[in-house]
XYZ file of C-alpha atoms in Angstrom:
306
model
C -5.887 -20.529 13.267
C -7.661 -17.169 13.222
C -8.080 -14.894 10.314
C -9.378 -16.556 7.169
C -9.784 -19.365 4.782
C -6.979 -20.948 2.754
C -8.419 -19.237 -0.284
C -7.207 -15.848 0.695
C -4.954 -13.789 -1.677
C -2.432 -11.734 0.362
C -0.964 -8.665 -1.387
C 2.170 -7.215 0.228
C 2.855 -3.495 -0.270
C 6.563 -4.280 -0.235
C 8.059 -0.704 0.059
C 5.733 0.104 2.865
C 6.663 -3.166 4.673
C 10.457 -2.618 4.361
C 10.285 0.937 5.467
C 8.344 -0.211 8.544
C 10.816 -2.966 9.126
C 13.755 -0.665 8.709
C 12.421 1.851 11.257
C 10.933 -0.773 13.603
C 13.917 -3.052 13.922
C 17.178 -2.192 15.626
C 20.099 -1.187 13.314
C 22.314 -3.423 15.394
C 21.018 -6.338 13.320
C 23.996 -6.733 10.953
C 25.419 -9.395 8.696
C 28.714 -11.230 9.647
C 30.479 -8.540 7.385
C 28.840 -5.730 9.445
C 26.191 -4.653 6.923
C 22.765 -3.648 8.411
C 20.089 -6.249 7.665
C 17.286 -4.859 9.872
C 14.926 -4.191 6.905
C 15.408 -7.661 5.472
C 14.860 -9.453 8.742
C 11.932 -7.244 9.683
C 10.268 -7.767 6.272
C 10.640 -11.594 6.494
C 9.468 -11.679 10.172
C 6.428 -9.536 9.386
C 5.547 -11.621 6.401
C 5.904 -14.862 8.438
C 3.562 -13.704 11.166
C 0.929 -12.498 8.567
C 1.161 -15.873 6.703
C 0.586 -17.740 9.964
C -2.366 -15.481 10.973
C -4.169 -15.145 7.695
C -3.346 -18.565 6.121
C -3.483 -17.318 2.433
C -3.102 -19.770 -0.449
C -2.041 -16.996 -2.830
C 0.603 -14.369 -2.174
C 2.172 -11.507 -4.187
C 4.906 -9.114 -3.055
C 3.986 -6.016 -5.007
C 6.852 -3.654 -5.955
C 7.031 -0.063 -7.234
C 7.594 -0.216 -11.055
C 7.962 3.513 -10.610
C 7.257 5.443 -7.375
C 6.564 8.638 -9.430
C 4.758 7.338 -12.522
C 5.147 9.692 -15.449
C 1.430 9.884 -16.092
C 0.805 11.075 -12.500
C 3.598 13.633 -12.728
C 2.213 14.838 -16.074
C -1.112 15.366 -14.351
C 0.423 17.067 -11.334
C 4.190 17.976 -11.609
C 4.413 18.392 -7.741
C 3.446 14.745 -7.153
C 5.904 13.392 -4.536
C 8.294 16.230 -5.349
C 8.852 16.657 -1.645
C 10.510 13.273 -1.529
C 13.161 13.855 -4.137
C 16.834 14.087 -3.099
C 19.313 16.322 -4.943
C 19.975 13.620 -7.573
C 16.287 13.300 -8.467
C 15.964 9.917 -6.789
C 13.605 9.021 -3.868
C 15.190 10.026 -0.542
C 15.758 6.990 1.553
C 18.026 6.203 4.480
C 21.630 5.299 3.364
C 21.570 1.920 5.011
C 18.137 0.912 3.557
C 18.863 0.987 -0.126
C 21.573 -1.642 -0.164
C 19.336 -4.150 1.719
C 16.523 -4.119 -0.947
C 18.314 -6.120 -3.699
C 19.272 -8.750 -1.141
C 15.704 -8.972 0.233
C 14.471 -9.444 -3.408
C 17.047 -12.154 -3.949
C 15.703 -13.925 -0.799
C 12.172 -13.642 -1.938
C 13.146 -14.992 -5.308
C 15.005 -17.902 -3.783
C 11.934 -18.673 -1.645
C 9.828 -18.671 -4.713
C 7.554 -15.927 -3.460
C 5.686 -14.368 -6.424
C 6.857 -10.747 -6.980
C 5.774 -8.174 -9.504
C 6.350 -4.574 -10.447
C 5.220 -2.936 -13.678
C 6.936 -0.103 -15.392
C 5.385 3.318 -14.749
C 3.037 2.092 -12.092
C 3.150 2.157 -8.352
C 2.586 -0.929 -6.149
C -0.763 0.596 -5.132
C -1.937 0.305 -8.743
C -0.940 -3.221 -8.878
C -2.727 -4.177 -5.696
C -5.740 -2.320 -6.933
C -5.760 -4.207 -10.219
C -5.310 -7.567 -8.402
C -8.152 -6.625 -6.003
C -10.633 -6.080 -8.879
C -9.531 -8.958 -11.040
C -8.951 -11.766 -8.518
C -11.600 -13.454 -6.355
C -11.675 -12.662 -2.659
C -10.994 -13.033 0.111
C -8.150 -10.506 -0.483
C -6.007 -8.988 2.320
C -3.895 -5.999 1.249
C -0.929 -5.548 3.736
C 0.280 -1.942 4.037
C 1.006 0.983 6.385
C -0.478 3.335 3.777
C -4.068 4.547 4.347
C -4.311 5.444 0.586
C -5.265 1.780 0.003
C -8.481 2.116 2.158
C -10.124 3.094 -1.156
C -9.919 -0.547 -2.247
C -11.832 -1.970 0.711
C -14.936 -3.805 -0.594
C -17.107 -5.866 1.790
C -19.033 -7.556 -1.017
C -15.966 -9.001 -2.515
C -14.173 -9.408 0.876
C -11.311 -7.099 0.130
C -9.832 -5.791 3.393
C -6.706 -3.932 4.324
C -4.247 -5.279 6.986
C -3.261 -1.824 8.205
C 0.101 -1.855 10.036
C 0.254 1.719 11.401
C 0.333 0.284 14.949
C 2.718 -2.584 14.066
C 2.099 -6.236 13.333
C 0.969 -7.423 16.715
C -1.920 -4.959 17.089
C -2.663 -4.141 13.439
C -6.128 -3.204 12.254
C -8.146 -5.207 9.721
C -9.978 -2.481 7.832
C -13.377 -2.997 6.435
C -16.107 -0.509 5.494
C -17.349 -0.376 9.064
C -13.826 0.458 10.386
C -13.487 3.369 7.889
C -16.990 4.614 8.872
C -16.129 4.645 12.651
C -12.687 6.150 12.168
C -13.610 8.918 9.738
C -17.315 9.328 10.276
C -18.085 8.968 6.610
C -19.750 6.171 4.522
C -17.082 3.530 4.253
C -17.163 3.322 0.490
C -16.442 7.052 0.100
C -12.843 7.038 1.464
C -11.497 7.913 -1.971
C -13.641 11.066 -2.223
C -12.713 11.998 1.317
C -8.933 11.556 0.543
C -9.127 13.578 -2.622
C -10.601 16.562 -0.743
C -8.390 16.193 2.333
C -5.096 15.844 0.437
C -1.971 13.981 1.571
C 1.142 16.056 2.465
C 3.401 12.988 2.454
C 2.688 12.652 -1.320
C 2.727 16.419 -1.886
C -1.017 16.339 -2.682
C -2.731 19.584 -1.653
C -6.352 18.284 -1.819
C -8.880 21.114 -1.943
C -6.932 23.952 -0.347
C -8.369 25.203 2.940
C -10.620 22.112 3.524
C -9.191 19.853 6.139
C -10.252 16.474 7.382
C -13.492 17.774 9.014
C -14.721 19.570 5.950
C -13.765 16.580 3.755
C -15.844 14.311 6.037
C -18.835 16.756 5.867
C -18.678 16.670 2.002
C -18.205 12.852 1.830
C -21.323 12.449 3.903
C -23.338 14.567 1.406
C -21.995 13.399 -1.987
C -20.726 10.271 -3.711
C -18.078 11.587 -6.116
C -15.933 14.627 -6.768
C -17.624 15.499 -10.084
C -20.939 15.544 -8.155
C -19.441 17.789 -5.426
C -18.046 20.251 -8.100
C -21.473 20.406 -9.876
C -23.098 21.263 -6.509
C -20.335 23.929 -5.909
C -20.912 25.420 -9.339
C -24.731 25.475 -9.113
C -24.821 27.033 -5.621
C -26.284 23.909 -4.036
C -27.239 24.989 -0.399
C -25.969 21.628 1.028
C -22.566 23.192 0.823
C -21.771 26.252 2.938
C -20.733 29.394 0.913
C -17.224 28.909 2.438
C -16.962 25.287 1.186
C -18.308 26.314 -2.200
C -15.735 29.078 -2.484
C -12.793 26.800 -1.646
C -14.007 24.033 -4.010
C -14.279 26.498 -6.890
C -10.858 27.942 -6.128
C -9.386 24.404 -6.493
C -11.468 23.436 -9.548
C -8.511 22.622 -11.654
C -7.141 20.212 -9.001
C -10.613 18.761 -8.605
C -10.555 17.732 -12.342
C -7.388 15.697 -12.062
C -7.790 14.361 -8.511
C -9.879 11.238 -9.324
C -7.185 9.979 -11.648
C -4.256 11.281 -9.544
C -5.390 9.965 -6.123
C -7.406 6.987 -7.378
C -5.541 3.717 -8.041
C -5.302 2.390 -11.613
C -7.440 -0.702 -11.889
C -6.380 -1.878 -15.304
C -2.552 -2.373 -15.023
C -1.321 -4.971 -17.576
C 0.103 -7.384 -14.970
C 2.113 -10.162 -16.723
C 0.800 -13.781 -16.599
C 2.245 -15.179 -13.372
C 1.596 -17.870 -10.781
C 0.395 -16.386 -7.550
C 0.042 -19.568 -5.514
C 1.835 -19.772 -2.247
C 5.061 -21.654 -3.099
C 5.081 -25.198 -1.960
C 8.925 -25.458 -2.236
C 11.686 -22.948 -2.675
C 13.140 -22.009 -6.059
C 16.555 -22.875 -4.692
C 17.426 -24.216 -1.174
C 21.188 -23.687 -2.011
C 20.618 -20.021 -2.666
C 18.514 -19.591 0.489
C 21.239 -21.296 2.590
C 23.969 -19.118 0.979
C 21.999 -15.876 1.564
C 21.209 -16.937 5.164
C 24.823 -17.597 5.899
C 26.308 -14.519 4.093
C 23.898 -12.084 5.621
C 23.207 -13.667 9.061
C 19.514 -14.162 8.404
C 19.190 -17.388 10.443
C 16.033 -17.171 12.534
C 14.158 -14.940 10.037
C 14.710 -17.552 7.212
C 13.700 -20.305 9.613
C 10.517 -18.571 10.502
C 9.389 -17.862 6.983
C 10.187 -21.447 5.872
C 8.045 -22.620 8.791
C 5.220 -20.121 7.862
C 5.203 -21.359 4.329
C 4.657 -24.820 5.771
C 7.829 -26.416 4.436
C 8.983 -27.756 7.787
């Protein structure tokens, strides 16, 4: 089996996975009553394949306690504002929302550890696990924000699903270096400057990916960059200095806003891979009611219960 030792902790960025599953699996996958189950089946199938490939002995499905934590919104009111619907909830496809409680019921019946903490995003939980637990750690996501957690010394890598499960990337510092032409451990600085339109984060206005890479090659942290801009450091062009100074207010909050929290109070929980389900009866009932046959069989096999 390729991929790693049995000691690996696998962290699932659950919302990222069910979105990918929803858009990657045909909406013709429906329950006997006609309800779409493509996100549920896709999530289970993806998890099964990753369990077989990476052979973790610890597993946590990380959930959003809050996808717009109040402390991030207080820092920057426009945070993810672009994703709100008219009711103030997160915009999501009509046929995805109803699938999520059922998926969580399935994970619960399987005994897969799950956690979400009020006022924190799943990213913050994964970050906290990645500094508090021993490696190897594999963070499964389609979100490049989590590249900031990669740590070769502690063997923390990101299983990056942008290209799908079968040809996903395993992101280490060298991968980041090649992809963005920056020192691999400065992804966070690079991301703060570049911004992220999908989260409504402007970054340093007027500096794109190329300028962000230039700066990340010269400096280690945003405070260091801003000190250089203020002192007229000639490693920065006059144009870059001007843009940095114009966004000085944003630069003050960016490390906390864009960085992941590393100190979330995660409740005491077992994170071992389950050796048996919480309830076989419940699994069978959910499998029959929602037509999840092969997907349930695959995850039971991947968990080694067959």
